[in-house]
Amino acid sequence: MLLNKSIIDQHNGQGLQKHRLKLAAIQSELADTTSVIRQLADFQVAIPSWALGTGGTRFGRFSGGGEPRTLDEKMEDVALLHQLNKSSGAISLHIPWDIPSNPSYTRALAAEYGLRFDAVNSNTFQDQPNQALSYKFGSLQHVDQTVRKQAISHNIEVIRQGVDLGADSLTVWLSDGSCFPGQLNFRKAFQRTLEGLQEIYAALPDNWKMFVEYKAFEPNFYSMTVGDWGQSLLYAQKLGPKAFTLVDLGHHLPNANIEQIVSLLLMEGKLGGFHFNDSKYGDDDLTVGSINPYQLFLIFNELVEGMNARGMNHANGLGWMIDASHNVKDPLEDLLQSVEAIQIAYAQALLVDTPALQVAQEQNDVVRCQEILQQAYRTDVRPLVAEARLDAGGALQPLQVYRGAKVREQLIKERGEKTMATGL
């Protein structure tokens, strides 16, 4: 459901005076906020179709009321998010969880909502109903060539689906690996996987990108065939200029220096994009910024500095997407919180005095380096983020509007008390 614009206008009117006071205070301290607000307004974060329903764990799932039952309803939910925050103007589909029955209609509906289709995501990490061959022992790494061919064909079909929707990139995440020592020949598994990726890569349209995602563990806990950024980078380098590494913030072992990883990948021109989330122990898929917002800021600091060094456009130079799971939250509330956290970290990174930081680095002034970063991080940039939303026609406080309009209650009335989003 979309809200009547008068609801947002009324909310903004009630909070405008207080907002203006907060905005004036931060503008009095900063030299130039106009550029920051403009860049925030341009910055869009894609919403994955699978995150619009309640998530879960392998132990259970507690589905919520009013979950989207169809792709059309998922697009409607993303349109609502975008209506509120004006920063969620893209949707990323997971095939075969969300296959459009009529791509032309689906693409037209997205345009009507003001949405575009981001990367399409293939799925060879689980068996689908009526699937001929099983991925129990891997997909592109499988010892059986017919299983590998099935996985390759699926990825090529996903590309075709994406072309019909106007997407321009494919994300490949493989759960391939091994559970026990001796189960797998690592070199042969890598080579078979590379050969499969090469066939998929050859099917990419000229203007497309391939994102190779990595994960340190799960579902295989002894080895993963694309287990870290180094392995992903190897594949991307061997595949060619249209292949890139995709970083999921939760796909690392504890205490990994993700900001250094993204800096080096960006330097090599092989950073393709992000799946944003947060984690306490591993791949927890928690709300972005809920555990370690300082790390998120440090990552964005490296991104802003590195993208500026390469002359890249912040808004479209990389792929930005959320990939979280919410077993106990309203999914739409979680996504509103996540986009807000991303915008805050991005705004803080834009405030870093990079020239001064580089001078301090060259002088080995460790204290000064820390102070420069923390000065930006400790700045309350929420008025700037809110102003960017306001200028674009969104809500000053999206979550307040969502709750005040009782959106979830309305969705339950429309869709039912016990619904389950497709693909989960």
CSV table of C-alpha atoms in Angstrom, one decimal:
chain,number,residue,atom,x,y,z
A,1,MET,CA,0.0,0.0,0.0
A,2,LEU,CA,1.1,3.6,-0.7
A,3,LEU,CA,0.2,6.4,1.7
A,4,ASN,CA,-1.8,9.4,0.8
A,5,LYS,CA,0.7,12.2,0.3
A,6,SER,CA,-1.2,14.4,2.7
A,7,ILE,CA,-0.1,12.1,5.6
A,8,ILE,CA,3.5,12.7,4.9
A,9,ASP,CA,2.9,16.5,4.3
A,10,GLN,CA,1.1,16.7,7.6
A,11,HIS,CA,3.9,14.9,9.4
A,12,ASN,CA,6.5,17.2,7.9
A,13,GLY,CA,4.5,20.3,8.7
A,14,GLN,CA,4.3,19.3,12.4
A,15,GLY,CA,8.0,18.6,12.6
A,16,LEU,CA,9.4,21.3,10.3
A,17,GLN,CA,10.1,24.0,12.9
A,18,LYS,CA,12.1,21.6,15.1
A,19,HIS,CA,13.9,20.2,12.1
A,20,ARG,CA,14.9,23.7,10.9
A,21,LEU,CA,16.4,24.5,14.3
A,22,LYS,CA,18.5,21.3,14.3
A,23,LEU,CA,19.5,21.9,10.7
A,24,ALA,CA,20.6,25.5,11.4
A,25,ALA,CA,22.7,24.3,14.3
A,26,ILE,CA,24.7,21.8,12.2
A,27,GLN,CA,24.9,24.3,9.3
A,28,SER,CA,26.5,26.9,11.6
A,29,GLU,CA,29.3,24.4,12.4
A,30,LEU,CA,30.0,23.0,9.0
A,31,ALA,CA,31.4,25.0,6.0
A,32,ASP,CA,29.3,23.4,3.3
A,33,THR,CA,26.3,21.2,3.8
A,34,THR,CA,24.7,21.8,0.4
A,35,SER,CA,27.0,19.3,-1.3
A,36,VAL,CA,26.4,16.7,1.4
A,37,ILE,CA,22.6,17.0,1.2
A,38,ARG,CA,22.7,16.7,-2.6
A,39,GLN,CA,24.9,13.6,-2.5
A,40,LEU,CA,22.6,12.1,0.1
A,41,ALA,CA,19.6,12.7,-2.1
A,42,ASP,CA,21.3,11.0,-5.0
A,43,PHE,CA,22.3,7.9,-3.0
A,44,GLN,CA,20.0,5.0,-3.4
A,45,VAL,CA,20.1,1.6,-1.7
A,46,ALA,CA,18.4,-1.4,-3.3
A,47,ILE,CA,15.9,-3.5,-1.4
A,48,PRO,CA,16.1,-7.3,-1.9
A,49,SER,CA,12.8,-8.9,-2.6
A,50,TRP,CA,13.5,-11.7,0.0
A,51,ALA,CA,13.9,-9.2,2.9
A,52,LEU,CA,10.3,-8.0,2.7
A,53,GLY,CA,9.0,-11.0,4.7
A,54,THR,CA,10.0,-12.3,8.1
A,55,GLY,CA,13.4,-14.1,8.1
A,56,GLY,CA,14.4,-16.9,10.4
A,57,THR,CA,17.0,-19.5,11.3
A,58,ARG,CA,17.3,-23.1,10.7
A,59,PHE,CA,15.5,-23.7,14.0
A,60,GLY,CA,12.4,-21.9,13.1
A,61,ARG,CA,10.6,-19.0,11.5
A,62,PHE,CA,7.9,-16.9,13.0
A,63,SER,CA,6.0,-15.4,10.0
A,64,GLY,CA,4.3,-12.1,10.5
A,65,GLY,CA,1.0,-10.8,9.3
A,66,GLY,CA,0.6,-8.9,6.1
A,67,GLU,CA,3.7,-10.3,4.4
A,68,PRO,CA,3.8,-9.9,0.6
A,69,ARG,CA,2.4,-13.0,-1.0
A,70,THR,CA,3.4,-12.1,-4.6
A,71,LEU,CA,6.1,-10.1,-6.5
A,72,ASP,CA,3.5,-7.4,-7.1
A,73,GLU,CA,3.0,-7.0,-3.4
A,74,LYS,CA,6.7,-7.0,-2.8
A,75,MET,CA,7.2,-4.2,-5.3
A,76,GLU,CA,4.3,-2.3,-3.6
A,77,ASP,CA,6.2,-2.6,-0.2
A,78,VAL,CA,9.4,-1.3,-1.8
A,79,ALA,CA,7.5,1.6,-3.3
A,80,LEU,CA,6.2,2.4,0.2
A,81,LEU,CA,9.7,2.4,1.6
A,82,HIS,CA,10.8,4.7,-1.2
A,83,GLN,CA,7.8,7.0,-0.7
A,84,LEU,CA,8.9,7.4,2.9
A,85,ASN,CA,12.7,7.8,2.6
A,86,LYS,CA,13.3,8.5,-1.1
A,87,SER,CA,16.4,6.4,-0.9
A,88,SER,CA,15.0,2.9,-1.7
A,89,GLY,CA,14.4,3.4,-5.5
A,90,ALA,CA,15.6,-0.1,-6.6
A,91,ILE,CA,14.6,-3.7,-6.0
A,92,SER,CA,16.8,-6.8,-6.3
A,93,LEU,CA,15.2,-10.1,-7.3
A,94,HIS,CA,16.2,-13.6,-6.3
A,95,ILE,CA,15.5,-16.1,-9.0
A,96,PRO,CA,13.7,-18.5,-8.8
A,97,TRP,CA,12.1,-17.1,-5.6
A,98,ASP,CA,10.6,-14.3,-7.6
A,99,ILE,CA,10.2,-15.0,-11.3
A,100,PRO,CA,8.0,-12.4,-13.1
A,101,SER,CA,5.2,-14.2,-15.0
A,102,ASN,CA,5.0,-11.2,-17.3
A,103,PRO,CA,8.2,-9.3,-17.4
A,104,SER,CA,6.8,-6.4,-19.5
A,105,TYR,CA,4.0,-5.9,-17.0
A,106,THR,CA,6.4,-6.1,-14.0
A,107,ARG,CA,8.8,-3.7,-15.6
A,108,ALA,CA,6.0,-1.2,-16.3
A,109,LEU,CA,4.7,-1.6,-12.7
A,110,ALA,CA,8.1,-0.8,-11.3
A,111,ALA,CA,8.3,2.3,-13.5
A,112,GLU,CA,4.9,3.4,-12.2
A,113,TYR,CA,6.3,3.1,-8.7
A,114,GLY,CA,9.4,5.0,-9.6
A,115,LEU,CA,11.6,1.9,-9.1
A,116,ARG,CA,14.3,0.2,-11.1
A,117,PHE,CA,15.6,-3.3,-11.0
A,118,ASP,CA,19.0,-3.8,-9.4
A,119,ALA,CA,21.2,-6.9,-9.6
A,120,VAL,CA,19.4,-10.2,-10.2
A,121,ASN,CA,20.6,-13.0,-7.9
A,122,SER,CA,20.9,-16.7,-8.9
A,123,ASN,CA,20.2,-19.6,-6.5
A,124,THR,CA,22.2,-22.8,-6.6
A,125,PHE,CA,22.5,-23.1,-2.9
A,126,GLN,CA,19.2,-25.1,-2.4
A,127,ASP,CA,17.2,-27.6,-4.4
A,128,GLN,CA,14.0,-26.3,-6.0
A,129,PRO,CA,10.8,-28.3,-6.5
A,130,ASN,CA,11.0,-30.6,-9.5
A,131,GLN,CA,14.7,-29.9,-9.9
A,132,ALA,CA,16.4,-32.7,-11.8
A,133,LEU,CA,19.7,-32.9,-10.0
A,134,SER,CA,20.7,-32.0,-6.4
A,135,TYR,CA,23.2,-29.4,-5.2
A,136,LYS,CA,23.8,-31.4,-2.0
A,137,PHE,CA,27.5,-31.7,-2.8
A,138,GLY,CA,27.9,-28.4,-4.6
A,139,SER,CA,26.8,-26.8,-7.8
A,140,LEU,CA,29.6,-25.3,-10.0
A,141,GLN,CA,32.2,-27.3,-8.0
A,142,HIS,CA,30.3,-30.6,-8.3
A,143,VAL,CA,32.2,-33.7,-9.5
A,144,ASP,CA,29.3,-34.5,-11.8
A,145,GLN,CA,29.4,-32.4,-15.0
A,146,THR,CA,25.6,-32.7,-15.5
A,147,VAL,CA,25.1,-31.0,-12.1
A,148,ARG,CA,27.5,-28.2,-13.1
A,149,LYS,CA,25.7,-27.8,-16.4
A,150,GLN,CA,22.4,-27.4,-14.6
A,151,ALA,CA,23.8,-24.7,-12.4
A,152,ILE,CA,25.3,-22.9,-15.4
A,153,SER,CA,22.0,-23.0,-17.3
A,154,HIS,CA,20.2,-21.6,-14.3
A,155,ASN,CA,22.6,-18.6,-14.1
A,156,ILE,CA,22.2,-17.9,-17.8
A,157,GLU,CA,18.4,-18.1,-17.4
A,158,VAL,CA,18.7,-15.5,-14.5
A,159,ILE,CA,20.6,-13.2,-16.9
A,160,ARG,CA,17.8,-13.5,-19.4
A,161,GLN,CA,15.2,-12.7,-16.8
A,162,GLY,CA,17.3,-9.7,-15.7
A,163,VAL,CA,17.6,-8.4,-19.3
A,164,ASP,CA,13.8,-8.5,-19.6
A,165,LEU,CA,13.5,-6.4,-16.5
A,166,GLY,CA,16.2,-3.8,-17.4
A,167,ALA,CA,18.7,-5.0,-14.8
A,168,ASP,CA,22.4,-4.8,-15.6
A,169,SER,CA,24.2,-7.1,-13.2
A,170,LEU,CA,24.2,-10.7,-11.9
A,171,THR,CA,25.2,-11.7,-8.3
A,172,VAL,CA,26.5,-15.2,-7.9
A,173,TRP,CA,26.7,-16.6,-4.4
A,174,LEU,CA,27.8,-20.3,-4.1
A,175,SER,CA,27.4,-22.4,-1.0
A,176,ASP,CA,29.8,-24.8,-2.5
A,177,GLY,CA,32.5,-26.2,-0.2
A,178,SER,CA,33.1,-29.2,2.1
A,179,CYS,CA,32.1,-30.3,5.6
A,180,PHE,CA,35.1,-32.6,6.4
A,181,PRO,CA,38.8,-32.9,5.6
A,182,GLY,CA,39.5,-35.0,2.6
A,183,GLN,CA,36.0,-34.6,1.2
A,184,LEU,CA,37.1,-32.3,-1.6
A,185,ASN,CA,40.1,-31.6,-3.8
A,186,PHE,CA,40.5,-27.9,-3.4
A,187,ARG,CA,42.3,-27.3,-6.6
A,188,LYS,CA,39.8,-29.3,-8.7
A,189,ALA,CA,36.9,-27.6,-7.0
A,190,PHE,CA,38.3,-24.2,-7.7
A,191,GLN,CA,39.1,-25.0,-11.4
A,192,ARG,CA,35.6,-26.5,-12.0
A,193,THR,CA,34.0,-23.5,-10.4
A,194,LEU,CA,36.1,-21.1,-12.5
A,195,GLU,CA,35.2,-23.0,-15.7
A,196,GLY,CA,31.5,-22.7,-14.8
A,197,LEU,CA,31.8,-19.0,-14.0
A,198,GLN,CA,33.6,-18.5,-17.4
A,199,GLU,CA,30.6,-20.0,-19.2
A,200,ILE,CA,28.2,-17.7,-17.3
A,201,TYR,CA,30.5,-14.7,-17.9
A,202,ALA,CA,30.4,-15.4,-21.6
A,203,ALA,CA,26.6,-15.1,-21.5
A,204,LEU,CA,26.7,-11.6,-20.0
A,205,PRO,CA,25.4,-8.7,-22.2
A,206,ASP,CA,28.1,-6.1,-23.0
A,207,ASN,CA,26.9,-3.6,-20.4
A,208,TRP,CA,26.5,-6.1,-17.6
A,209,LYS,CA,28.6,-6.9,-14.6
A,210,MET,CA,29.0,-10.1,-12.6
A,211,PHE,CA,29.4,-9.9,-8.8
A,212,VAL,CA,31.1,-12.9,-7.2
A,213,GLU,CA,30.1,-13.0,-3.6
A,214,TYR,CA,32.2,-14.8,-0.9
A,215,LYS,CA,31.4,-16.2,2.5
A,216,ALA,CA,33.8,-17.6,5.2
A,217,PHE,CA,31.5,-20.4,6.3
A,218,GLU,CA,28.0,-21.9,6.2
A,219,PRO,CA,26.5,-24.1,5.0
A,220,ASN,CA,29.9,-25.8,4.7
A,221,PHE,CA,32.2,-25.4,7.7
A,222,TYR,CA,35.5,-26.9,6.7
A,223,SER,CA,35.9,-25.1,3.4
A,224,MET,CA,34.1,-22.8,1.1
A,225,THR,CA,35.1,-22.7,-2.6
A,226,VAL,CA,34.6,-18.9,-2.6
A,227,GLY,CA,35.5,-18.4,1.1
A,228,ASP,CA,37.1,-15.0,1.3
A,229,TRP,CA,37.8,-11.8,-0.7
A,230,GLY,CA,41.1,-13.2,-2.0
A,231,GLN,CA,39.3,-16.2,-3.6
A,232,SER,CA,36.6,-13.9,-5.0
A,233,LEU,CA,39.2,-11.6,-6.4
A,234,LEU,CA,41.1,-14.5,-8.1
A,235,TYR,CA,37.9,-15.5,-9.9
A,236,ALA,CA,37.1,-11.8,-10.9
A,237,GLN,CA,40.6,-11.3,-12.2
A,238,LYS,CA,40.6,-14.5,-14.2
A,239,LEU,CA,37.1,-13.9,-15.6
A,240,GLY,CA,37.7,-10.4,-17.0
A,241,PRO,CA,36.8,-6.7,-16.8
A,242,LYS,CA,33.0,-7.3,-16.2
A,243,ALA,CA,33.6,-9.4,-13.1
A,244,PHE,CA,33.9,-7.9,-9.6
A,245,THR,CA,34.0,-8.9,-6.0
A,246,LEU,CA,30.8,-8.3,-3.9
A,247,VAL,CA,31.3,-7.7,-0.2
A,248,ASP,CA,28.6,-8.9,2.2
A,249,LEU,CA,29.4,-7.2,5.6
A,250,GLY,CA,28.4,-10.4,7.5
A,251,HIS,CA,30.4,-12.8,5.4
A,252,HIS,CA,33.6,-12.5,7.4
A,253,LEU,CA,35.2,-14.1,10.4
A,254,PRO,CA,35.1,-12.1,13.6
A,255,ASN,CA,37.3,-9.0,13.7
A,256,ALA,CA,38.1,-9.0,10.0
A,257,ASN,CA,39.2,-5.6,8.8
A,258,ILE,CA,36.5,-5.0,6.3
A,259,GLU,CA,37.5,-1.4,5.7
A,260,GLN,CA,40.9,-2.5,4.6
A,261,ILE,CA,39.4,-5.1,2.3
A,262,VAL,CA,37.2,-2.7,0.5
A,263,SER,CA,40.0,-0.1,0.2
A,264,LEU,CA,42.3,-2.6,-1.6
A,265,LEU,CA,39.5,-4.0,-3.8
A,266,LEU,CA,38.6,-0.5,-4.8
A,267,MET,CA,42.2,0.3,-5.5
A,268,GLU,CA,42.4,-2.7,-7.9
A,269,GLY,CA,39.1,-1.7,-9.6
A,270,LYS,CA,37.5,-4.9,-8.6
A,271,LEU,CA,35.0,-3.8,-5.9
A,272,GLY,CA,31.6,-4.3,-7.4
A,273,GLY,CA,29.2,-3.6,-4.5
A,274,PHE,CA,27.8,-4.4,-1.1
A,275,HIS,CA,25.3,-6.4,0.8
A,276,PHE,CA,24.7,-4.3,3.9
A,277,ASN,CA,23.9,-5.9,7.3
A,278,ASP,CA,25.5,-6.2,10.7
A,279,SER,CA,26.7,-9.1,12.9
A,280,LYS,CA,27.8,-10.0,16.4
A,281,TYR,CA,29.1,-13.5,15.9
A,282,GLY,CA,29.1,-14.4,12.2
A,283,ASP,CA,26.6,-14.1,9.3
A,284,ASP,CA,23.9,-12.8,11.7
A,285,ASP,CA,22.2,-10.6,9.0
A,286,LEU,CA,21.2,-8.1,11.6
A,287,THR,CA,19.9,-4.6,11.0
A,288,VAL,CA,22.5,-2.4,9.5
A,289,GLY,CA,24.4,-0.3,12.1
A,290,SER,CA,22.7,-2.1,15.0
A,291,ILE,CA,25.9,-3.6,16.4
A,292,ASN,CA,28.9,-1.7,15.1
A,293,PRO,CA,28.0,1.7,13.5
A,294,TYR,CA,31.6,2.9,13.9
A,295,GLN,CA,32.8,0.1,11.6
A,296,LEU,CA,30.2,1.0,9.1
A,297,PHE,CA,31.4,4.6,9.2
A,298,LEU,CA,35.0,3.5,8.7
A,299,ILE,CA,34.0,1.4,5.7
A,300,PHE,CA,32.3,4.4,4.2
A,301,ASN,CA,35.3,6.6,4.9
A,302,GLU,CA,37.4,4.2,2.8
A,303,LEU,CA,34.8,4.1,0.1
A,304,VAL,CA,34.4,7.9,-0.2
A,305,GLU,CA,38.2,8.4,-0.2
A,306,GLY,CA,38.8,5.6,-2.7
A,307,MET,CA,35.9,6.5,-5.0
A,308,ASN,CA,37.0,10.1,-5.1
A,309,ALA,CA,40.6,9.1,-5.9
A,310,ARG,CA,39.2,7.1,-8.9
A,311,GLY,CA,36.8,9.8,-10.0
A,312,MET,CA,33.8,7.5,-9.4
A,313,ASN,CA,30.2,8.6,-8.9
A,314,HIS,CA,29.1,7.7,-5.4
A,315,ALA,CA,25.5,7.0,-6.4
A,316,ASN,CA,26.1,4.5,-9.2
A,317,GLY,CA,29.8,3.6,-9.2
A,318,LEU,CA,29.1,0.6,-7.0
A,319,GLY,CA,26.1,-1.6,-6.3
A,320,TRP,CA,24.4,-0.8,-2.9
A,321,MET,CA,22.0,-3.3,-1.4
A,322,ILE,CA,20.7,-4.5,1.9
A,323,ASP,CA,20.8,-8.2,2.7
A,324,ALA,CA,19.4,-8.6,6.2
A,325,SER,CA,17.1,-11.0,8.0
A,326,HIS,CA,14.6,-10.1,10.7
A,327,ASN,CA,13.1,-12.9,12.7
A,328,VAL,CA,11.5,-10.7,15.4
A,329,LYS,CA,11.0,-7.3,13.7
A,330,ASP,CA,8.5,-5.9,11.3
A,331,PRO,CA,10.6,-6.3,8.0
A,332,LEU,CA,9.6,-2.8,6.7
A,333,GLU,CA,10.6,-1.2,9.9
A,334,ASP,CA,13.9,-3.0,9.8
A,335,LEU,CA,14.5,-1.8,6.3
A,336,LEU,CA,13.7,1.8,7.2
A,337,GLN,CA,16.2,1.6,10.0
A,338,SER,CA,18.8,0.0,7.8
A,339,VAL,CA,18.6,2.6,5.0
A,340,GLU,CA,18.8,5.4,7.7
A,341,ALA,CA,21.9,3.8,9.2
A,342,ILE,CA,23.5,3.6,5.7
A,343,GLN,CA,22.7,7.3,5.0
A,344,ILE,CA,24.1,8.4,8.3
A,345,ALA,CA,27.4,6.6,7.9
A,346,TYR,CA,27.7,7.9,4.3
A,347,ALA,CA,27.0,11.5,5.5
A,348,GLN,CA,29.6,11.2,8.3
A,349,ALA,CA,32.1,9.9,5.8
A,350,LEU,CA,31.4,12.9,3.6
A,351,LEU,CA,32.4,15.2,6.5
A,352,VAL,CA,35.8,13.7,7.0
A,353,ASP,CA,38.6,16.3,6.4
A,354,THR,CA,40.5,14.0,4.0
A,355,PRO,CA,43.3,16.4,3.1
A,356,ALA,CA,44.0,17.0,6.8
A,357,LEU,CA,43.8,13.3,7.5
A,358,GLN,CA,46.4,12.6,4.8
A,359,VAL,CA,48.7,15.2,6.1
A,360,ALA,CA,48.4,13.7,9.6
A,361,GLN,CA,49.1,10.2,8.2
A,362,GLU,CA,52.2,11.4,6.4
A,363,GLN,CA,53.4,12.9,9.7
A,364,ASN,CA,52.7,9.8,11.7
A,365,ASP,CA,50.4,11.9,13.9
A,366,VAL,CA,48.3,9.0,15.2
A,367,VAL,CA,46.4,11.1,17.7
A,368,ARG,CA,45.4,13.6,15.0
A,369,CYS,CA,44.3,10.9,12.6
A,370,GLN,CA,42.0,9.5,15.3
A,371,GLU,CA,40.6,12.9,16.2
A,372,ILE,CA,39.8,13.8,12.5
A,373,LEU,CA,37.9,10.5,12.0
A,374,GLN,CA,36.0,10.7,15.3
A,375,GLN,CA,35.1,14.4,14.8
A,376,ALA,CA,33.2,13.4,11.7
A,377,TYR,CA,31.7,10.2,13.4
A,378,ARG,CA,30.5,12.1,16.4
A,379,THR,CA,28.7,14.7,14.4
A,380,ASP,CA,24.9,14.3,14.5
A,381,VAL,CA,24.2,14.2,10.8
A,382,ARG,CA,20.6,13.2,11.1
A,383,PRO,CA,19.3,16.7,10.3
A,384,LEU,CA,21.2,16.5,7.0
A,385,VAL,CA,19.8,13.1,6.2
A,386,ALA,CA,16.3,14.4,7.0
A,387,GLU,CA,16.8,17.5,4.9
A,388,ALA,CA,17.7,15.4,1.9
A,389,ARG,CA,14.5,13.3,2.4
A,390,LEU,CA,12.5,16.5,2.7
A,391,ASP,CA,13.9,18.0,-0.4
A,392,ALA,CA,13.1,14.8,-2.4
A,393,GLY,CA,9.5,14.7,-1.1
A,394,GLY,CA,9.9,12.1,1.6
A,395,ALA,CA,9.2,12.1,5.3
A,396,LEU,CA,11.3,13.8,7.9
A,397,GLN,CA,10.9,10.8,10.2
A,398,PRO,CA,9.9,7.8,8.0
A,399,LEU,CA,9.5,5.3,10.9
A,400,GLN,CA,7.2,7.7,12.8
A,401,VAL,CA,5.0,8.1,9.7
A,402,TYR,CA,5.0,4.3,9.1
A,403,ARG,CA,3.9,3.6,12.7
A,404,GLY,CA,1.5,6.6,12.9
A,405,ALA,CA,-0.3,5.5,9.8
A,406,LYS,CA,-0.6,1.9,11.2
A,407,VAL,CA,0.8,0.5,8.0
A,408,ARG,CA,1.3,-3.0,9.3
A,409,GLU,CA,-2.2,-3.2,10.6
A,410,GLN,CA,-3.5,-2.1,7.2
A,411,LEU,CA,-1.4,-4.7,5.5
A,412,ILE,CA,-2.7,-7.4,7.8
A,413,LYS,CA,-6.3,-6.4,6.9
A,414,GLU,CA,-5.5,-6.6,3.2
A,415,ARG,CA,-3.3,-9.7,3.1
A,416,GLY,CA,-4.2,-11.7,6.1
A,417,GLU,CA,-2.9,-12.5,9.6
A,418,LYS,CA,-0.9,-15.5,8.6
A,419,THR,CA,0.9,-14.9,5.3
A,420,MET,CA,4.3,-16.0,4.1
A,421,ALA,CA,6.5,-14.1,1.7
A,422,THR,CA,7.6,-16.2,-1.3
A,423,GLY,CA,11.1,-17.5,-1.3
A,424,LEU,CA,11.4,-17.8,2.5
